[in-house]
PDB file of C-alpha atoms and ligand atoms in Angstrom:
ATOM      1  CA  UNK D   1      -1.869   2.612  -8.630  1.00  0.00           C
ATOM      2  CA  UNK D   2      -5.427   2.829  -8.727  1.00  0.00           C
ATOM      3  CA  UNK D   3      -7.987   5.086  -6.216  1.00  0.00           C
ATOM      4  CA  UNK D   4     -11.413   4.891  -6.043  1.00  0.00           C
ATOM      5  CA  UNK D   5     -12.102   7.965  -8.243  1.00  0.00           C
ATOM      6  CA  UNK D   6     -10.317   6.965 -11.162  1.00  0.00           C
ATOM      7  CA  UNK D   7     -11.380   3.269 -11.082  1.00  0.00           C
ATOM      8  CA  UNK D   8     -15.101   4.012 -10.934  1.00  0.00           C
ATOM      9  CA  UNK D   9     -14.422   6.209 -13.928  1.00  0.00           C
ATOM     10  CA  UNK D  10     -12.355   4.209 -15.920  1.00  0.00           C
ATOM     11  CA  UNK D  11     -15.201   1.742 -15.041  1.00  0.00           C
ATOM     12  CA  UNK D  12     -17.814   3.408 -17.127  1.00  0.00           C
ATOM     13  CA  UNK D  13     -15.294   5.069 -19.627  1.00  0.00           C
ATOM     14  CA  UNK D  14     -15.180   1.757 -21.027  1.00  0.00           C
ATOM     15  CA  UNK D  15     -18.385   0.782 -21.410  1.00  0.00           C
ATOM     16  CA  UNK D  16     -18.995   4.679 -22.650  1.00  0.00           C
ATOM     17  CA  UNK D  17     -21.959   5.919 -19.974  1.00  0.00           C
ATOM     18  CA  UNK D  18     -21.991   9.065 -18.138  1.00  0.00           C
ATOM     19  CA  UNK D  19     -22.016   8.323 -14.228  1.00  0.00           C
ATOM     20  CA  UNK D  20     -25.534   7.227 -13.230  1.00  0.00           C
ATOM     21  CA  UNK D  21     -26.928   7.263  -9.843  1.00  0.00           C
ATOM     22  CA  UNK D  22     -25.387   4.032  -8.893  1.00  0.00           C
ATOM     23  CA  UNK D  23     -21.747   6.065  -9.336  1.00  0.00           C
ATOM     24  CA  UNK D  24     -22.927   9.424  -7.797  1.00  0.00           C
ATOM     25  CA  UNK D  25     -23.859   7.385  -4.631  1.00  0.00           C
ATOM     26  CA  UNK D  26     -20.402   5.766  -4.704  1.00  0.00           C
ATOM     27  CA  UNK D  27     -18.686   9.446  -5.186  1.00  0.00           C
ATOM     28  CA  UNK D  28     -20.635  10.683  -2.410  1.00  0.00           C
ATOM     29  CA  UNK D  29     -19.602   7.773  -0.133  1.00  0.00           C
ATOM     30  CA  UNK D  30     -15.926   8.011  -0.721  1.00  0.00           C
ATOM     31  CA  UNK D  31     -16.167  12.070  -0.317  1.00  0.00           C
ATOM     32  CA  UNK D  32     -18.182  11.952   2.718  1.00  0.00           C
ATOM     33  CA  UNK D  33     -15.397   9.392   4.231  1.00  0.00           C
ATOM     34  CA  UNK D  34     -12.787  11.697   3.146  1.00  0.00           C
ATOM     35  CA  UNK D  35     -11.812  13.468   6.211  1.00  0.00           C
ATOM     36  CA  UNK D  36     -11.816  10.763   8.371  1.00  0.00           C
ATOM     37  CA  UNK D  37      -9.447   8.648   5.514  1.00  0.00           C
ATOM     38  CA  UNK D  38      -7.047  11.757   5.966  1.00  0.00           C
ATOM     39  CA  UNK D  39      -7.272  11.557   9.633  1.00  0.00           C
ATOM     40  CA  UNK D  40      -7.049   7.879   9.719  1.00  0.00           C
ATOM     41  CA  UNK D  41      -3.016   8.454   7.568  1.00  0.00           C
ATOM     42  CA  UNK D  42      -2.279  11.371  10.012  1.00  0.00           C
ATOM     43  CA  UNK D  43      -3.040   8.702  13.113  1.00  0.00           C
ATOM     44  CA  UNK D  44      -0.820   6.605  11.960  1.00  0.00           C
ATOM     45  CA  UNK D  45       1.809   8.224  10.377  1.00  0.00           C
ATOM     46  CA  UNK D  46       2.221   9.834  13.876  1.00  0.00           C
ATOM     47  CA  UNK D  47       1.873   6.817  15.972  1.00  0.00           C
ATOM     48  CA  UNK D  48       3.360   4.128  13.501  1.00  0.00           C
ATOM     49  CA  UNK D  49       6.001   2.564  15.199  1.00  0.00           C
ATOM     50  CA  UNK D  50       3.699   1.979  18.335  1.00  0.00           C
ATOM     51  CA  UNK D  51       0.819   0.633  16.484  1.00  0.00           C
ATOM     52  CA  UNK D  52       3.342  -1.952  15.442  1.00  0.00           C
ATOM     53  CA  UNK D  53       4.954  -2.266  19.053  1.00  0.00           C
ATOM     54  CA  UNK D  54       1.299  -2.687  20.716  1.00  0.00           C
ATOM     55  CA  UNK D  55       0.069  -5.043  18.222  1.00  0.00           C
ATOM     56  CA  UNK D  56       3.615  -7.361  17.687  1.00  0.00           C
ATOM     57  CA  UNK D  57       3.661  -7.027  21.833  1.00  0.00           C
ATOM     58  CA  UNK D  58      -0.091  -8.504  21.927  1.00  0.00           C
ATOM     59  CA  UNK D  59       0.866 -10.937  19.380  1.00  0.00           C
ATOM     60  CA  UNK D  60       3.520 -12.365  21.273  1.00  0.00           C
ATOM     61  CA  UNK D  61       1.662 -12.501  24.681  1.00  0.00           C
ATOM     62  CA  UNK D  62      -1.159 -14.173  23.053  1.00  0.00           C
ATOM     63  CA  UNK D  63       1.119 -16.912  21.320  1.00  0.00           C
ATOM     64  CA  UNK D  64       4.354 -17.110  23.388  1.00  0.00           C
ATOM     65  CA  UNK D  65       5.246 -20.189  20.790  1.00  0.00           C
ATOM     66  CA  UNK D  66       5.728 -17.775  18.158  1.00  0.00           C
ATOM     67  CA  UNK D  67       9.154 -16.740  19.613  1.00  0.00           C
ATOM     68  CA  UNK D  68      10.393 -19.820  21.410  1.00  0.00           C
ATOM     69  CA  UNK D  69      12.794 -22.417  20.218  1.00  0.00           C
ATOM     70  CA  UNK D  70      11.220 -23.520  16.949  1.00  0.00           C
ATOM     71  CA  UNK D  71       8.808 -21.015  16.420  1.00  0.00           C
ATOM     72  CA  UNK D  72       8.653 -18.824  13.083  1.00  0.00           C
ATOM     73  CA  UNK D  73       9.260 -15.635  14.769  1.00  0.00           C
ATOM     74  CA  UNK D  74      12.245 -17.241  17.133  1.00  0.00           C
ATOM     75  CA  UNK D  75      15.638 -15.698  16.886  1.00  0.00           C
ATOM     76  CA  UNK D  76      16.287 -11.443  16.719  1.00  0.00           C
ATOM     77  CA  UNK D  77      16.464 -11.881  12.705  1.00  0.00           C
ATOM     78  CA  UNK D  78      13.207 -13.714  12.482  1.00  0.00           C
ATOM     79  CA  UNK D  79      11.245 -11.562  15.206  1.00  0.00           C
ATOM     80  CA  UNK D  80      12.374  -8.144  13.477  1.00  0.00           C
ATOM     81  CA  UNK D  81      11.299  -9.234  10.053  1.00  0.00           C
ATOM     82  CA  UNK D  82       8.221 -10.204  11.625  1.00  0.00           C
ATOM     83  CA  UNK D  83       8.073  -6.847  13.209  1.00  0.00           C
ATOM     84  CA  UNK D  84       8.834  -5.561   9.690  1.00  0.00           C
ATOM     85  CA  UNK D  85       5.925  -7.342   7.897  1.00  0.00           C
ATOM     86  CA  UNK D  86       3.685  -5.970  10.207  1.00  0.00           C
ATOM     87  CA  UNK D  87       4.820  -1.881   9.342  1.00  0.00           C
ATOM     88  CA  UNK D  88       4.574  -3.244   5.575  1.00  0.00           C
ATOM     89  CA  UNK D  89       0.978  -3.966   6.472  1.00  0.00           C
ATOM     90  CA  UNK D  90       0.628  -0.546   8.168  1.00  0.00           C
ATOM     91  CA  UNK D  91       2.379   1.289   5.661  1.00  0.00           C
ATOM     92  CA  UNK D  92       0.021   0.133   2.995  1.00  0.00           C
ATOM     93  CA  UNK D  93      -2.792   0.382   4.968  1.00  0.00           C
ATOM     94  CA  UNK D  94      -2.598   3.940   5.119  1.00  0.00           C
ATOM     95  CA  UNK D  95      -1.783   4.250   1.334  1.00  0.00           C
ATOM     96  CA  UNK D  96      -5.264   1.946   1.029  1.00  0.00           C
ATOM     97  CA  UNK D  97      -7.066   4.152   3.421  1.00  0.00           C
ATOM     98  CA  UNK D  98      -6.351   6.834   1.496  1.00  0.00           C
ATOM     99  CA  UNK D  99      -7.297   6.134  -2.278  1.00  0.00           C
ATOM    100  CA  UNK D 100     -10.014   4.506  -1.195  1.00  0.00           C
ATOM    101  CA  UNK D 101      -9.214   1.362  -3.097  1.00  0.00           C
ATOM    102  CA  UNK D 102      -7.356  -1.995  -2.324  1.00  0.00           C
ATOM    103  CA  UNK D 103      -5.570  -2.340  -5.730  1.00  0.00           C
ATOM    104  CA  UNK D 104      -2.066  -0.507  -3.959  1.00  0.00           C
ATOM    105  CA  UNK D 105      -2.066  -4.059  -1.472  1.00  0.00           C
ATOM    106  CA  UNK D 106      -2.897  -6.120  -4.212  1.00  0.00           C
ATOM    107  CA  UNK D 107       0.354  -4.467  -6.565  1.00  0.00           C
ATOM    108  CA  UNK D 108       2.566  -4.028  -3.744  1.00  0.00           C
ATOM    109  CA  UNK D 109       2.027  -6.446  -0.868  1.00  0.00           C
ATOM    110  CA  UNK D 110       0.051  -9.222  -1.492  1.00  0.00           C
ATOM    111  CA  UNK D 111       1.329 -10.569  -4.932  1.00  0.00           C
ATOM    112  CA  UNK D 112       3.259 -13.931  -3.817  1.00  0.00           C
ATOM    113  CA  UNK D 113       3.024 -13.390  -0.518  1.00  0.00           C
ATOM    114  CA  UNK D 114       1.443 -16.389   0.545  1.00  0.00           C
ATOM    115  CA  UNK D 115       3.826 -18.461  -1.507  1.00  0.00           C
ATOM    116  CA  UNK D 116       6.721 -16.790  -0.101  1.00  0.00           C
ATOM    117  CA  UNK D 117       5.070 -17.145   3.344  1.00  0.00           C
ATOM    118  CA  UNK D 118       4.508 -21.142   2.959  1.00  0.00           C
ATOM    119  CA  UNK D 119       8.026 -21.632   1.761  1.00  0.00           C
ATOM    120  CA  UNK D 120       9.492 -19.703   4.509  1.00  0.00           C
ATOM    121  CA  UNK D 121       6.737 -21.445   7.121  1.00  0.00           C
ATOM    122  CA  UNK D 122       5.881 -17.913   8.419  1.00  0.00           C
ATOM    123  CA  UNK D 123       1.958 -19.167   9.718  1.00  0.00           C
ATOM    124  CA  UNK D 124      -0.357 -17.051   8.088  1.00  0.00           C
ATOM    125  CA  UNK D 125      -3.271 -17.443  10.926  1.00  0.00           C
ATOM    126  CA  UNK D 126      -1.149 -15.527  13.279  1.00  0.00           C
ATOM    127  CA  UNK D 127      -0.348 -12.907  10.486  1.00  0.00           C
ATOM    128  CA  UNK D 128      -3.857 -12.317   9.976  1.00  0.00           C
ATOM    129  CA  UNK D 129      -4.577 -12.052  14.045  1.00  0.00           C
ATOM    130  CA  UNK D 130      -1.493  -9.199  13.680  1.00  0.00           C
ATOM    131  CA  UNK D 131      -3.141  -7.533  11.262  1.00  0.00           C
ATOM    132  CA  UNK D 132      -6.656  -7.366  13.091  1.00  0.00           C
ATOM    133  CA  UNK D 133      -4.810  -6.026  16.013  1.00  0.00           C
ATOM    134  CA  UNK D 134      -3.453  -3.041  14.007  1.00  0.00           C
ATOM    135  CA  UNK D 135      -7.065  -2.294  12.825  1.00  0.00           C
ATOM    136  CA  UNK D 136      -8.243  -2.476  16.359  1.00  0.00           C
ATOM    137  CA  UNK D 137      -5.518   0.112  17.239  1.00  0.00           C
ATOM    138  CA  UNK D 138      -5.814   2.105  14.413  1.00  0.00           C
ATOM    139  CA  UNK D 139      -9.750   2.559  14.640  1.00  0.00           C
ATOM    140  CA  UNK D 140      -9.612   3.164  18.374  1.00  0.00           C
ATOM    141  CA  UNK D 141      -6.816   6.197  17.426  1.00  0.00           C
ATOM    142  CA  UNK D 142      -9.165   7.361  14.793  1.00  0.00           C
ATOM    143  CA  UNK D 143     -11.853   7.359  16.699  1.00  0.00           C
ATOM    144  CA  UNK D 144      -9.861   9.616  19.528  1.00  0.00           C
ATOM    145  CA  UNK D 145      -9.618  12.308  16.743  1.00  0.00           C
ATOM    146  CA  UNK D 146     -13.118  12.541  16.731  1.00  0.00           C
ATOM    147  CA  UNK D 147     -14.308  10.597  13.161  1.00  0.00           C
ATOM    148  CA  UNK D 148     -17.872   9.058  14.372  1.00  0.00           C
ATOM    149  CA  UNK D 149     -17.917   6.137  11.967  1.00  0.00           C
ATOM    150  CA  UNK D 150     -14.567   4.413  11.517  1.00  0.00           C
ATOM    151  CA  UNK D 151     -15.674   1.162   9.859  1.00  0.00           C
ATOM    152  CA  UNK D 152     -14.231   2.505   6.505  1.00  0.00           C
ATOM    153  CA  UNK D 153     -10.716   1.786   8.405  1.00  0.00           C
ATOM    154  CA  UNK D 154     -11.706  -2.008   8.403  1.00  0.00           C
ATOM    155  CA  UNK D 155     -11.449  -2.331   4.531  1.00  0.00           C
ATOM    156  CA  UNK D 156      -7.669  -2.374   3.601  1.00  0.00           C
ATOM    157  CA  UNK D 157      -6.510  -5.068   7.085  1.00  0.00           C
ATOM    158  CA  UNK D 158      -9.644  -6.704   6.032  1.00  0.00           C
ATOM    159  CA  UNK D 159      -8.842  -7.179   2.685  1.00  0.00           C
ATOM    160  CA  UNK D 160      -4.919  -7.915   3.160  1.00  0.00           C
ATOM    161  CA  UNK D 161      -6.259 -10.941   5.708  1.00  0.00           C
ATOM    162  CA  UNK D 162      -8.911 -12.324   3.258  1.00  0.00           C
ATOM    163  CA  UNK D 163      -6.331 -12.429   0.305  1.00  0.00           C
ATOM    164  CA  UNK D 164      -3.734 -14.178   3.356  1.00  0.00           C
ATOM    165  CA  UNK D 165      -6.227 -16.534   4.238  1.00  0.00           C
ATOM    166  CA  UNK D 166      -7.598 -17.685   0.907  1.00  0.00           C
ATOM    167  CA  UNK D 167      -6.679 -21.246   0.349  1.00  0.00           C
ATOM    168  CA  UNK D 168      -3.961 -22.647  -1.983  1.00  0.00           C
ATOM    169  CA  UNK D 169      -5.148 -22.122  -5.381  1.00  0.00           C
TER     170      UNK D 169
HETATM  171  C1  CYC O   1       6.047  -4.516   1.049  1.00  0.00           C
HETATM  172  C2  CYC O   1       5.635  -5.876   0.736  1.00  0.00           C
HETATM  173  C3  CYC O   1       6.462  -6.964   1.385  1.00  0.00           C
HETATM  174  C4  CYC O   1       6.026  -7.900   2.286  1.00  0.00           C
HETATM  175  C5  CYC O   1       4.661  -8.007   2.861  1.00  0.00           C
HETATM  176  C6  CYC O   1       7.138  -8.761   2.583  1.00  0.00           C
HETATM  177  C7  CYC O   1       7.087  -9.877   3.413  1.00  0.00           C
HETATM  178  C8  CYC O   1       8.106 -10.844   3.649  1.00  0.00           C
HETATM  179  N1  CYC O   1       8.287 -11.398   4.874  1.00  0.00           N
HETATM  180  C9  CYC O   1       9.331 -12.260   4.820  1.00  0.00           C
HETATM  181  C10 CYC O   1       9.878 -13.010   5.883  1.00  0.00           C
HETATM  182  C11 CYC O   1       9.380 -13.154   7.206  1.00  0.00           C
HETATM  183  N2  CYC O   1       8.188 -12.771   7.699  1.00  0.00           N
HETATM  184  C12 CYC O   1       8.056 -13.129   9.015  1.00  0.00           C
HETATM  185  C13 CYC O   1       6.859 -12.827   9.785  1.00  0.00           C
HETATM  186  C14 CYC O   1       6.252 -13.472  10.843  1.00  0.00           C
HETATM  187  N3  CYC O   1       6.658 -14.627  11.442  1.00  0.00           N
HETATM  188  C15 CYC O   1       5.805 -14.959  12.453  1.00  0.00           C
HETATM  189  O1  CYC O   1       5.895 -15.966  13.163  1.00  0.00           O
HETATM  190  C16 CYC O   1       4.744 -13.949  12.634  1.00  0.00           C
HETATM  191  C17 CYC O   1       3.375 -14.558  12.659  1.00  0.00           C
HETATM  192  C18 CYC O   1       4.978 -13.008  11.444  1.00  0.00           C
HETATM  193  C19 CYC O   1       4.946 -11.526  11.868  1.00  0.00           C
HETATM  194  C20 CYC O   1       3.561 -11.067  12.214  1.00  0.00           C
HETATM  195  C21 CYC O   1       9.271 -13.755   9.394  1.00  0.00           C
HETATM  196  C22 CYC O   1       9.663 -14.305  10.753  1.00  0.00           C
HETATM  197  C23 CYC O   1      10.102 -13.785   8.241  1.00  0.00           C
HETATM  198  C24 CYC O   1      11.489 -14.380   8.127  1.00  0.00           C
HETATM  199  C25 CYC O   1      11.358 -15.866   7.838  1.00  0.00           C
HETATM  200  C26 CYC O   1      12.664 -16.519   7.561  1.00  0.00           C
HETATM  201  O2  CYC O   1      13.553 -15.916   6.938  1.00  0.00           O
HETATM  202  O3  CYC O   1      12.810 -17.670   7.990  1.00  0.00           O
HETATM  203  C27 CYC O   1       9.843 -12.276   3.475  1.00  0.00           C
HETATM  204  C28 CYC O   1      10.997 -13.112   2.986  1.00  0.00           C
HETATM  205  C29 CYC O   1      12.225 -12.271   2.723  1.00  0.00           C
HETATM  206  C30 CYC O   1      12.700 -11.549   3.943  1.00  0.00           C
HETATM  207  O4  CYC O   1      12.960 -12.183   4.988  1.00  0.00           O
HETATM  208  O5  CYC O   1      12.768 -10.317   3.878  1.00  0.00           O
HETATM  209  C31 CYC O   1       9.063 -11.404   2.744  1.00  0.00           C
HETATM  210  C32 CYC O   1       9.181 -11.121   1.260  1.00  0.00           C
HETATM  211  N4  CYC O   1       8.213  -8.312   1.883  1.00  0.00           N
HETATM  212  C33 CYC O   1       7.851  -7.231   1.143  1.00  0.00           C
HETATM  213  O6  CYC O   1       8.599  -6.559   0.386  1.00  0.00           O
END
């Protein structure tokens, strides 16, 4: 587990420096964000299981095929761990959101998942529209709470759908 404190210091404990202007700034950014990261884990710890609802709801309106005859998400065993992968993503998102730092979804989620995901045929485009929804959700709750800014919310569904995406290596 990394956050974004202790990897910006580790970063210059190696290479020996004290932490320059370049790190201050950084401090200063996650700091001033801090709040709003808290507030962004209290939105959805309290409204998890309807973030997920909303979003797998939308998901399924938008692209019917996913849960017909043939589709990935078809049958109640395939459309609840569908349902599941998406609080995974929500779950780690608000670990993510927290620390500041992306290196939890890399350890925990993301490792393999694509290969598991091709093997299995789960479609990853879909996945990654899932995810997007949550963010939209999530930043819109966040946002209710009264944090101005919410882009920092984008980072960790961002980063979980660029790692998705990213072609066979
Ligand atoms: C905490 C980290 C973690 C993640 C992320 C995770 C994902 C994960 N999702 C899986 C399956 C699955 N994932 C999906 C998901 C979907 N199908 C669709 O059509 C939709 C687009 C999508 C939902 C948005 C489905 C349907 C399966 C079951 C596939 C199958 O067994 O045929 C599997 C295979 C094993 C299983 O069924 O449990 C894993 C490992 N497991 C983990 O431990």
């Amino acid at each position: 587990m990394r956050d974004a404190v202790t990897t910006l210091i580790s970063n210059y404990d190696i290479t020996g420096r004290y932490l320059d202007r370049d790190a201050i700034d950084r401090l200063k950014s996650y700091f001033d964000t801090g709040l709003g990261r808290i507030q962004a884990a209290a939105a959805i710890n309290a409204n998890a299981a309807s973030i997920v609802k909303q979003a797998g709801s939308q998901l399924f309106e938008d692209l019917p095929e996913l849960i017909r005859p043939g589709g990935n998400a078809y049958t109640t065993r395939r459309y609840a761990a569908c349902l599941r992968d998406m609080d995974y993503y929500l779950r780690y998102a608000s670990y993510a959101l927290v620390a500041g730092d992306n290196y939890v979804l890399d350890e925990r989620v993301l490792q393999g998942l694509r290969e598991t995901y091709n093997s299995l045929g789960v479609p990853i485009g879909p996945t990654v529209r899932g995810i997007q929804m949550m963010k939209e959700i999530v930043k819109q709750q966040v946002a209710a709470t009264g944090v101005s800014d919410t882009s920092f919310v984008d980072q960790p569904f961002d980063h979980m759908c660029r790692e998705l995406s990213e072609q066979d290596i």
